[in-house]
Each structure stands twice: as structure tokens, then as C-alpha cells.
Short mmCIF file of N, CA and C in Angstrom, two decimals:
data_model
loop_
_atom_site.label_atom_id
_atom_site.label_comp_id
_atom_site.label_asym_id
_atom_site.label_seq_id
_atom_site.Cartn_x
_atom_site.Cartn_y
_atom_site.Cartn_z
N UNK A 1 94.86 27.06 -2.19
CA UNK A 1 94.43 28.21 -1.42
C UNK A 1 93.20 28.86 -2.07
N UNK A 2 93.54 28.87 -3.45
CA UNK A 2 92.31 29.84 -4.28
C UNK A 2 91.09 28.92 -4.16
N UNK A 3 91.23 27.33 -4.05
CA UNK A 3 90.22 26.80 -4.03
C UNK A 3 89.29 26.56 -2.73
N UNK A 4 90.09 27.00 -1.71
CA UNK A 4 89.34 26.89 -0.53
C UNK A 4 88.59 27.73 0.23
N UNK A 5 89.30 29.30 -0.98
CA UNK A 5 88.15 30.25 -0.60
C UNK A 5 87.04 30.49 -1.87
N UNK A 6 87.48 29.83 -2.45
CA UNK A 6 86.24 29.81 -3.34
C UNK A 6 85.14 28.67 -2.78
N UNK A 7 85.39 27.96 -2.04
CA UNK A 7 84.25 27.25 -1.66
C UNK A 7 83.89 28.02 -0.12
N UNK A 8 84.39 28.93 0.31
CA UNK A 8 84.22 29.96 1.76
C UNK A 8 83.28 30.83 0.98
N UNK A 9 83.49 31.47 0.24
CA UNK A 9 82.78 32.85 -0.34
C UNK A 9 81.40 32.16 -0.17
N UNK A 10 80.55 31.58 -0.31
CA UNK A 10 79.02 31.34 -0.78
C UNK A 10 78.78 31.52 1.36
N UNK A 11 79.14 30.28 1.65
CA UNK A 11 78.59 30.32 2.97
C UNK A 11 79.28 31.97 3.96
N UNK A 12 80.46 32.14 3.80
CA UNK A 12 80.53 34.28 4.27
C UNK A 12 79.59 34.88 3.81
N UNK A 13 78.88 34.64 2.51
CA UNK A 13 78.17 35.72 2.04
C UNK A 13 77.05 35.23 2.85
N UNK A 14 76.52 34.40 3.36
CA UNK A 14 74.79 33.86 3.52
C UNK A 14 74.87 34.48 5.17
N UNK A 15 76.70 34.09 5.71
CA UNK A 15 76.23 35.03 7.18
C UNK A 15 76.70 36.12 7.40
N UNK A 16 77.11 37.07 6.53
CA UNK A 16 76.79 38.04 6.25
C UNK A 16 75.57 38.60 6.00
N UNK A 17 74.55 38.21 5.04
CA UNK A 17 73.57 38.50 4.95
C UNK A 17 72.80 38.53 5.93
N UNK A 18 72.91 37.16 6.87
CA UNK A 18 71.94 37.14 8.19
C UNK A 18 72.29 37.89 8.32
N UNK A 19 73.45 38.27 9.38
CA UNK A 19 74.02 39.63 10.11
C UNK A 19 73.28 40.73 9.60
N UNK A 20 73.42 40.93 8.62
CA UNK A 20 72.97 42.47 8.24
C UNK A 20 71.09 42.23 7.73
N UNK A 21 70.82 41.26 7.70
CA UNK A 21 68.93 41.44 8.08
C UNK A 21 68.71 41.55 9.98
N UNK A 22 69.65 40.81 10.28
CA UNK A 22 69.66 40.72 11.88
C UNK A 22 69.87 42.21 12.51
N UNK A 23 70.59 43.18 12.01
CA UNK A 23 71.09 44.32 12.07
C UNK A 23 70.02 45.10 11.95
N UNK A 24 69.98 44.97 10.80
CA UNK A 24 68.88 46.53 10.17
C UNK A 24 67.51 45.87 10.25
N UNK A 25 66.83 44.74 11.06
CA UNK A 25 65.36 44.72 11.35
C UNK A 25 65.09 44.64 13.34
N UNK A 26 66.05 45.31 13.85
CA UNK A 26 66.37 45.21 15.09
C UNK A 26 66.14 43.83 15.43
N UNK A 27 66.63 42.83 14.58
CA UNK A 27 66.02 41.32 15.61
C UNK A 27 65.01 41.37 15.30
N UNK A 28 64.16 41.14 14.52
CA UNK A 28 62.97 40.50 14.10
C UNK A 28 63.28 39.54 13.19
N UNK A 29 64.62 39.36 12.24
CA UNK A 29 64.62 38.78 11.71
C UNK A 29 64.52 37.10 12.14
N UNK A 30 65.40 36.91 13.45
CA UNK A 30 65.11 35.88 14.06
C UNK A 30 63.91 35.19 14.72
N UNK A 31 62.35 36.45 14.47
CA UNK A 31 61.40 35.69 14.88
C UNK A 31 61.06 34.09 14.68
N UNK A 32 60.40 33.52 15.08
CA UNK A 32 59.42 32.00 15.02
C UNK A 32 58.68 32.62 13.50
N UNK A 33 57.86 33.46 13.42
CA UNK A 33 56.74 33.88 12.19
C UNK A 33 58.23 34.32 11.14
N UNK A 34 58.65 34.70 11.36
CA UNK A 34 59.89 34.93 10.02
C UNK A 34 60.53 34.01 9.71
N UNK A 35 60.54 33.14 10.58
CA UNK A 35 61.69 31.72 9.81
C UNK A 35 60.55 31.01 9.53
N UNK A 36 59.47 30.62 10.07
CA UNK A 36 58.40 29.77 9.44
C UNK A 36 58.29 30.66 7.63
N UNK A 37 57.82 31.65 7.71
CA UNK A 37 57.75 32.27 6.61
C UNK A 37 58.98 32.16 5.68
N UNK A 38 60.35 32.25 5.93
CA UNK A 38 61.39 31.68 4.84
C UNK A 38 61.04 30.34 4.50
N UNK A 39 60.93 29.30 5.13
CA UNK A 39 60.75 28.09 4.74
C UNK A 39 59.68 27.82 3.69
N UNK A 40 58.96 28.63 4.36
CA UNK A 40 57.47 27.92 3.39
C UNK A 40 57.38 28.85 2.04
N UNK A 41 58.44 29.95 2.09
CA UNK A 41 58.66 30.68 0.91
C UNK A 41 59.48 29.93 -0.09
N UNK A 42 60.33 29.56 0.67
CA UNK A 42 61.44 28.92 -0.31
C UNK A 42 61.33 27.09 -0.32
N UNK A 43 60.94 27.11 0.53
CA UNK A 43 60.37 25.53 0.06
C UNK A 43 60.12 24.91 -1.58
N UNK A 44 59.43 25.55 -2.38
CA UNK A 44 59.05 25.28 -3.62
C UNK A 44 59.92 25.54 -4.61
N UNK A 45 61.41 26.36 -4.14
CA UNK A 45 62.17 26.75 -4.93
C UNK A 45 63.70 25.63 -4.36
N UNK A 46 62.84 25.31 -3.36
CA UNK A 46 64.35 24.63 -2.70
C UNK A 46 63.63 22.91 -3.53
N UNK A 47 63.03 22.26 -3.45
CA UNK A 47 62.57 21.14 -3.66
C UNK A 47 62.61 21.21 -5.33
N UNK A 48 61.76 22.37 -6.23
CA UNK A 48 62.49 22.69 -8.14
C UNK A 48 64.12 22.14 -7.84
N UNK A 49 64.56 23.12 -6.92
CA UNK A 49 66.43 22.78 -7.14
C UNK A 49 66.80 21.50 -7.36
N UNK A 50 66.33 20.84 -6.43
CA UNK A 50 66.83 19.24 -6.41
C UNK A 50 67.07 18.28 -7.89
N UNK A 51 65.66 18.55 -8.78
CA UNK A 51 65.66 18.26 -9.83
C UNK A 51 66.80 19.12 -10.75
N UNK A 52 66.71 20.02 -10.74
CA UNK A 52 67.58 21.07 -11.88
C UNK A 52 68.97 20.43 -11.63
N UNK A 53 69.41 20.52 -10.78
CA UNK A 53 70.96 19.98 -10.02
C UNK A 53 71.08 18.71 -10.94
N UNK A 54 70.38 17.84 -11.20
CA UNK A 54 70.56 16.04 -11.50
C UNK A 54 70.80 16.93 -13.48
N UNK A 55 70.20 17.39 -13.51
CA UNK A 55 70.01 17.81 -14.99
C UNK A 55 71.35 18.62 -15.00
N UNK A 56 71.79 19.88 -14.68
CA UNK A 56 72.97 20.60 -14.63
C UNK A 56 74.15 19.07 -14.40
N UNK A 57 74.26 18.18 -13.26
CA UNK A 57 74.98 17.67 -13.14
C UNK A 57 75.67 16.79 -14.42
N UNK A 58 74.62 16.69 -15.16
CA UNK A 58 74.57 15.54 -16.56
C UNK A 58 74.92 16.81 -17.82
N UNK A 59 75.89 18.36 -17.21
CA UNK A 59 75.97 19.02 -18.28
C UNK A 59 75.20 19.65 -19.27
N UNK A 60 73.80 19.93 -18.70
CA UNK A 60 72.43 20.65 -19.72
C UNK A 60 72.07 21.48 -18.61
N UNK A 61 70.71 21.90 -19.50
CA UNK A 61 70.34 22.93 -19.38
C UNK A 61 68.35 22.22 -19.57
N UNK A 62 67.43 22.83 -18.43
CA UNK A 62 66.72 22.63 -18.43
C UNK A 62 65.81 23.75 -18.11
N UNK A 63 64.50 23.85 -18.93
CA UNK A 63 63.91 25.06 -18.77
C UNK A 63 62.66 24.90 -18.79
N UNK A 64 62.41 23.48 -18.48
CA UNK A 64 60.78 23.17 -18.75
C UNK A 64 60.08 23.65 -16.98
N UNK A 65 60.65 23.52 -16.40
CA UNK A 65 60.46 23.79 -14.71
C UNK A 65 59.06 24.66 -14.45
N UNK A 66 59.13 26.03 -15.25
CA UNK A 66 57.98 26.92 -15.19
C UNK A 66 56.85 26.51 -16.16
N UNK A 67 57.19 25.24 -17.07
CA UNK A 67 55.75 24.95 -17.85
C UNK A 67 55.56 23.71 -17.03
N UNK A 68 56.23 22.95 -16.61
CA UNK A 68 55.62 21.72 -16.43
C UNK A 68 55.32 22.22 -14.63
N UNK A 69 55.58 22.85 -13.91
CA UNK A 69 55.17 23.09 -12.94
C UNK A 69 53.30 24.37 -12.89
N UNK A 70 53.30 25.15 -14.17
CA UNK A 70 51.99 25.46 -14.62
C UNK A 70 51.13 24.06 -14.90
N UNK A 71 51.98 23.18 -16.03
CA UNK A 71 50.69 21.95 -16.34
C UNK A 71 50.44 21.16 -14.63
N UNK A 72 51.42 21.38 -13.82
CA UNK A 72 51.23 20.23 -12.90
C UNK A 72 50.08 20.83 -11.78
N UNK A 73 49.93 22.30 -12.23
CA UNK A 73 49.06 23.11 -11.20
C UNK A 73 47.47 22.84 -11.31
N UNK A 74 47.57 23.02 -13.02
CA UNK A 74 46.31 22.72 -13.76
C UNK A 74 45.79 21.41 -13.62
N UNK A 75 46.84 20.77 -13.12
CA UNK A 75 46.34 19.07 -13.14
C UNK A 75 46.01 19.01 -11.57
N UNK A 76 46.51 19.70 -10.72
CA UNK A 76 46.01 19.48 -9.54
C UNK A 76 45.12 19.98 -9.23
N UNK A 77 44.60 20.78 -9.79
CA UNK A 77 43.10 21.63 -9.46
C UNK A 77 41.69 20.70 -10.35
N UNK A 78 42.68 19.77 -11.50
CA UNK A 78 41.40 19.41 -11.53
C UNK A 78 41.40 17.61 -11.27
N UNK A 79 42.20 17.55 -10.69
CA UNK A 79 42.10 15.99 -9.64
C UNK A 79 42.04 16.40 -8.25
N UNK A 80 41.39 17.75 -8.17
CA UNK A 80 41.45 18.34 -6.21
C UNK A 80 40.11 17.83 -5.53
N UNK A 81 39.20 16.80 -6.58
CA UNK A 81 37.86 16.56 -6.20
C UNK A 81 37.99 15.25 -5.38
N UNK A 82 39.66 14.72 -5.68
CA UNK A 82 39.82 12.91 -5.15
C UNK A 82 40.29 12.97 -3.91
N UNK A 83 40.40 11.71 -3.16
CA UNK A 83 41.07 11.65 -2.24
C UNK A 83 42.43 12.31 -1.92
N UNK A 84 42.64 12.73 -0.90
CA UNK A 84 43.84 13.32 -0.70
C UNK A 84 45.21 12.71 -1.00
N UNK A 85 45.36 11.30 -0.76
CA UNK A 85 46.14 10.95 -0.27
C UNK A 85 46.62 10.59 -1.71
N UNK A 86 45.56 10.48 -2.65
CA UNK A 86 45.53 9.87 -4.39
C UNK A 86 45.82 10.59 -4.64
N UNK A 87 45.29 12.35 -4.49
CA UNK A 87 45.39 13.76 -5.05
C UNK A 87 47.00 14.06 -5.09
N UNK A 88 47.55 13.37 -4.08
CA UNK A 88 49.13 13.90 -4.05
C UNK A 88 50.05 12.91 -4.85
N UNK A 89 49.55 11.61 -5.29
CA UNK A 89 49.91 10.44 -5.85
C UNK A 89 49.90 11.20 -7.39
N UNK A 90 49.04 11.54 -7.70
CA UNK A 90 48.63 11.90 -9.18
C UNK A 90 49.51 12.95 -9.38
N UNK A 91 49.51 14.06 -8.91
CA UNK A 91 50.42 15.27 -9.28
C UNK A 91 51.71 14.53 -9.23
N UNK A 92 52.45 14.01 -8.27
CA UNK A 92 53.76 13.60 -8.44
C UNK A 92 53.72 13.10 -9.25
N UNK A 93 53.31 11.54 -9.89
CA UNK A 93 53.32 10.86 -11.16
C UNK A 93 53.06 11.79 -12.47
N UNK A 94 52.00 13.44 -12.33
CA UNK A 94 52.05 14.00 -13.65
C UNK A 94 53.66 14.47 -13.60
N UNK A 95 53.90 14.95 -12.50
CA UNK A 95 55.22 15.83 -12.60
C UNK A 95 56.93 15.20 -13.33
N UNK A 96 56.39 13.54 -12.58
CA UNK A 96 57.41 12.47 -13.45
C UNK A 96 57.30 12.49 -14.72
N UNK A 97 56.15 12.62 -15.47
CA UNK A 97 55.28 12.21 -16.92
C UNK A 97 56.23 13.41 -17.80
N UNK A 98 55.96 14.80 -16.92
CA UNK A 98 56.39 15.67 -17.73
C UNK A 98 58.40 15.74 -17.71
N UNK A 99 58.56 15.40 -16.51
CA UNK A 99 60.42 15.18 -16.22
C UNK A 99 60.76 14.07 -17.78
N UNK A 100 60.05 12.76 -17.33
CA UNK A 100 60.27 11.89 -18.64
C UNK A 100 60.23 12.40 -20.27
N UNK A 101 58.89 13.04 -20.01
CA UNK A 101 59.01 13.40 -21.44
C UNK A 101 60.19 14.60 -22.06
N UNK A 102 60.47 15.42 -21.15
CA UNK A 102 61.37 15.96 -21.64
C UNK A 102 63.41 15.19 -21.78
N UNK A 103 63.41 14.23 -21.14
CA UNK A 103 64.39 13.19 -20.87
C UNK A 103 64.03 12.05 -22.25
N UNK A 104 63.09 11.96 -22.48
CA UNK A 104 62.66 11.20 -23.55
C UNK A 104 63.30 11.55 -24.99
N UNK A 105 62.57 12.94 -25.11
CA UNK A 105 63.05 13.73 -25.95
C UNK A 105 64.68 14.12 -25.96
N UNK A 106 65.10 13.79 -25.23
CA UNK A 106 66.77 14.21 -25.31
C UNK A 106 67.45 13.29 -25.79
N UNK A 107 66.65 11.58 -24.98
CA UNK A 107 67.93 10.66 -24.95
C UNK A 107 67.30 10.04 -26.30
N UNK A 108 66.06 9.67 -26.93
CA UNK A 108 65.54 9.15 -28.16
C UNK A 108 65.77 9.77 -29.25
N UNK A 109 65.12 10.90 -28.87
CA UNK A 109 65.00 11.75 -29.96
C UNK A 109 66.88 12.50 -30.51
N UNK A 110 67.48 12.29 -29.75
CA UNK A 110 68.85 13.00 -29.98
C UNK A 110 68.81 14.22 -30.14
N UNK A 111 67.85 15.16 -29.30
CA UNK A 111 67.55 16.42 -29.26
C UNK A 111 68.58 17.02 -28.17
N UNK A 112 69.10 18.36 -28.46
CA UNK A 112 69.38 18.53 -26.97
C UNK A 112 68.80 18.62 -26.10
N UNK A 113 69.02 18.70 -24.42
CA UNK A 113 67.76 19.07 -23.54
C UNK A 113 67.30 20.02 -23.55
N UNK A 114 67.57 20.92 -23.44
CA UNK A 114 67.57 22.57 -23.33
C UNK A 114 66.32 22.62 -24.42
N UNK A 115 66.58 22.03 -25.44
CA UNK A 115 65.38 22.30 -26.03
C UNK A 115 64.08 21.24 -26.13
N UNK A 116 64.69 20.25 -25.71
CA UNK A 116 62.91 19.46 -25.35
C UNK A 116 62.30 20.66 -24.15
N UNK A 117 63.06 21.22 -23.00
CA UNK A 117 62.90 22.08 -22.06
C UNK A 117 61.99 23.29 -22.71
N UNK A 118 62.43 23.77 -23.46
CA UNK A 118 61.96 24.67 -24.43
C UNK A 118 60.75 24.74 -24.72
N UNK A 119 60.55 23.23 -25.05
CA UNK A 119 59.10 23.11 -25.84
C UNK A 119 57.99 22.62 -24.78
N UNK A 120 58.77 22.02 -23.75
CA UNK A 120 57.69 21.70 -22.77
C UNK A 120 57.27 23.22 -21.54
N UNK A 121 58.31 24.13 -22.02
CA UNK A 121 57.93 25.53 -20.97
C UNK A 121 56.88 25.89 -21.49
N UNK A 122 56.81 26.03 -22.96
CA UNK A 122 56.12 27.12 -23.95
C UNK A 122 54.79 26.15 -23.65
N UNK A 123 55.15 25.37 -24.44
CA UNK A 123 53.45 24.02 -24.28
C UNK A 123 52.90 24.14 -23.32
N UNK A 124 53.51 23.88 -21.83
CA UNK A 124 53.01 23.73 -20.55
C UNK A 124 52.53 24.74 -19.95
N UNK A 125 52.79 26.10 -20.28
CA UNK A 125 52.16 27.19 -20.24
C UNK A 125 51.37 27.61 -20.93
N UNK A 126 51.32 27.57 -22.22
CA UNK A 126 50.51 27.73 -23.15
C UNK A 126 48.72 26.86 -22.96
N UNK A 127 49.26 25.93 -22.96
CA UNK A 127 48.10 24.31 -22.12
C UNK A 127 47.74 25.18 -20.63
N UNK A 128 48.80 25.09 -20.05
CA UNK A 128 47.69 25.92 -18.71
C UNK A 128 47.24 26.85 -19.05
N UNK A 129 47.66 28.04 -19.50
CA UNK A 129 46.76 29.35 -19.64
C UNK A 129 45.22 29.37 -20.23
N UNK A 130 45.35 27.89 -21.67
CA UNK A 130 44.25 27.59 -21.70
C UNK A 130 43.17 26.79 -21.10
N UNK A 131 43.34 25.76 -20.36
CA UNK A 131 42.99 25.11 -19.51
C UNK A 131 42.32 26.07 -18.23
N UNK A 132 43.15 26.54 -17.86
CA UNK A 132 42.55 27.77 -16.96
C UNK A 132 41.86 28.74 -17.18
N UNK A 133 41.64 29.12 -18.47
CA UNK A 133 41.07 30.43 -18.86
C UNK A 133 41.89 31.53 -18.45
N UNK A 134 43.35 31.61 -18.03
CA UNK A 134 43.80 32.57 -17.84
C UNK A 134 43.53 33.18 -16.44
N UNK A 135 42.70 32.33 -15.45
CA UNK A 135 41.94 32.28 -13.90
C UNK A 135 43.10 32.14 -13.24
N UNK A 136 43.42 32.76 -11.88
CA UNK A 136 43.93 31.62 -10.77
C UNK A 136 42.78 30.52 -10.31
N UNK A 137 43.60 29.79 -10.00
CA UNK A 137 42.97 28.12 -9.48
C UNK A 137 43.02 27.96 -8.12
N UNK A 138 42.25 27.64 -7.14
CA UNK A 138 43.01 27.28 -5.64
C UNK A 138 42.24 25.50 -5.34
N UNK A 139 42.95 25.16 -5.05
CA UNK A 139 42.65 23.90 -4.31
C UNK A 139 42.64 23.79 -3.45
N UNK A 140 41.10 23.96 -2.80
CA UNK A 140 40.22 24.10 -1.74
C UNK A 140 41.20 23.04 -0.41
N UNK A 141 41.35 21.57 -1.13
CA UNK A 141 41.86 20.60 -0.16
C UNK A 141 43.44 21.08 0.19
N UNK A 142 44.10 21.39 -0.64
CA UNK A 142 45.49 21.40 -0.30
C UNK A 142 45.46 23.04 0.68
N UNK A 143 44.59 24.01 0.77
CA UNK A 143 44.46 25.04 1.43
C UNK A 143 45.03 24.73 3.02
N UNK A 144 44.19 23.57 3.48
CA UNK A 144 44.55 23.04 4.93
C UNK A 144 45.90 23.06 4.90
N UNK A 145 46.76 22.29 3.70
CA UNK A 145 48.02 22.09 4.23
C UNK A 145 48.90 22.88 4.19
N UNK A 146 48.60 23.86 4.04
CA UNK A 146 49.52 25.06 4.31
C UNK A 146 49.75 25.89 5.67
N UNK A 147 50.99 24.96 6.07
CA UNK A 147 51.52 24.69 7.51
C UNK A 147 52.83 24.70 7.14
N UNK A 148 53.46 24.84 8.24
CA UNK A 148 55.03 25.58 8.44
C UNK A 148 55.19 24.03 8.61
N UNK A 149 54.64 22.88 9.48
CA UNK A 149 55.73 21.42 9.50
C UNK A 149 55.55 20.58 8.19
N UNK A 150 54.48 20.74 7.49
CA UNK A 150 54.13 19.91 6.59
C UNK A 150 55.15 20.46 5.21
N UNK A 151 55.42 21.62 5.28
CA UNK A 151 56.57 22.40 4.12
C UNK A 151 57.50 22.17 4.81
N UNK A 152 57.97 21.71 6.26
CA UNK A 152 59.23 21.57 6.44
C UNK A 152 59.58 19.83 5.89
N UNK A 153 58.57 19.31 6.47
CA UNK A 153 58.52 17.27 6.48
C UNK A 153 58.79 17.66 4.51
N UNK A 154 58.14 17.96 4.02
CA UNK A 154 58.46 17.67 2.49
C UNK A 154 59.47 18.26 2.00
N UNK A 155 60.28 19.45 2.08
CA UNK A 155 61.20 19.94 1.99
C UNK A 155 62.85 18.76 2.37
N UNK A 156 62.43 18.19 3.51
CA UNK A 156 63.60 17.06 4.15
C UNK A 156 63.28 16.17 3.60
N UNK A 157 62.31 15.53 3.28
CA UNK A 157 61.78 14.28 2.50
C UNK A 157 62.59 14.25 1.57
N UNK A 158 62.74 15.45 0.50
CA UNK A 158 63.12 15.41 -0.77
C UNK A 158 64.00 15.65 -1.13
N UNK A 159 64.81 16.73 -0.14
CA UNK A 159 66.55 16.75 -0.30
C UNK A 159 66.46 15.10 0.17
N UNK A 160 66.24 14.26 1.19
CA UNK A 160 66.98 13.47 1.39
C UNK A 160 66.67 11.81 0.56
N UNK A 161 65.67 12.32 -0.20
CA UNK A 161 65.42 10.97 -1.29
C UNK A 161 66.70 11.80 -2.42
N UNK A 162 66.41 13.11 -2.81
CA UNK A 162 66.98 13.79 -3.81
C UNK A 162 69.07 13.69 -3.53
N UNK A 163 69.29 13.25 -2.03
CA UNK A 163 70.87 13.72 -2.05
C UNK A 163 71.20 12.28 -1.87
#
């Protein structure tokens, strides 16, 4: 019994929550421009998850996410001069480079993860801030793709390579 509302509580609470944004924004919450806007908000936090989950699942703790997602920014702004189709080839393969190396460091090195994680947050931020001068960066090319289907197509792409 205890276990079947413990797996009820997460999804009551989420429609609850609708309900009561649905409530107190008279129905706007259900606009077309408001659900495009959740998606493409949480898109980048829903697609991080996928990875963290495989790492939690294996019992650790991973914390490199906010450095290696800074180095992977810095690397895309400055491969934003190539082809597109390469431009998106390269960031994924840096983003593997940095997943490995911190997996490297765990399973070789006999480190825990948490702390190869550690060292690749601090580094990977540290490396971008300098790399950047401490600037925001925009990548002129990826500007276009900021579209409500193209954050939805990659969002499904990756839960469903990721589940």
C-alpha cells in the first residue's frame, strides 16, 4: 500500500500543480506560446537528466554537468564557423570526450566519481571563463535553430536513444 502511493505522490503533485497554474493565470497557462515556452525551457535540463540518471543508476554522484556543459559551450562557439551539420557532430563528440574522461577517471584511476566530477566542474569552468574572457558567446548559426519543433525532435530523440 505504502508503496503504491509513494509512486502516486510525484505524478498528484505535477497535476496539482497544473491545476493551480491553470487556476491562478485564468487559463493562460494552457496557451500554444506557454507550452512551446516550457519545452524549450526545460529541454536542456530534461536531455542533462538523461545522462545524470545512467550515473545515479550505477550508485554515484556526478557533478561535472555545469563544467563540461561551460567547456562544451566554449567549444561550440569556436567550431560555429563550420558546417552545420559538422558543427553539431563536434559538440556531441566534445561532450562524449568530457562524459569519458570523467568515467575514465573513476574506472582507471580508482577514483571515486563524484570526484573526477569535481575536477572536471572546477576545470571546465575555470577553462571556459578563460577561454571566453569572462564574455557571453552566441552562435550566430545555431540562433536559427531556436524553434519550438527542433527542441521538441531533440528532446524525443534523446529520451528515446537515452530510455
Amino acid at each position: 500500500m505504502r508503496e503504491g502511493i509513494r509512486k502516486i505522490i510525484p505524478v498528484a503533485g505535477l497535476f496539482i500543480l497544473i491545476a493551480l497554474f491553470s487556476l491562478t493565470t485564468d487559463g493562460k497557462f494552457f496557451t500554444w506560446r506557454n507550452l512551446q515556452n516550457i519545452v524549450m525551457m526545460a529541454s536542456i535540463t530534461m536531455v542533462a537528466s538523461v545522462g545524470t540518471v545512467f550515473v545515479m543508476a550505477h550508485n554515484n554522484l556526478d557533478f561535472s554537468l555545469g563544467g563540461a556543459s561551460a567547456l562544451a559551450s566554449v567549444f561550440a562557439y569556436l567550431c560555429s564557423g563550420s558546417v552545420l551539420w559538422l558543427f553539431f557532430v563536434l559538440v556531441i563528440v566534445f561532450g562524449i570526450v568530457c562524459g569519458m574522461f570523467t568515467a575514465l577517471v573513476h574506472v582507471y584511476g580508482r577514483i571515486p566519481a563524484f570526484m573526477g566530477g569535481l575536477c572536471l566542474m572546477f576545470a571546465g569552468r575555470g577553462i571556459a571563463q578563460t577561454v571566453s574572457a569572462k564574455q557571453s558567446m552566441m552562435v550566430v548559426q545555431a540562433v536559427a535553430l531556436n524553434n519550438f519543433w527542433v527542441f521538441l525532435v531533440v528532446v524525443i530523440v534523446v529520451f528515446s536513444v537515452g530510455c
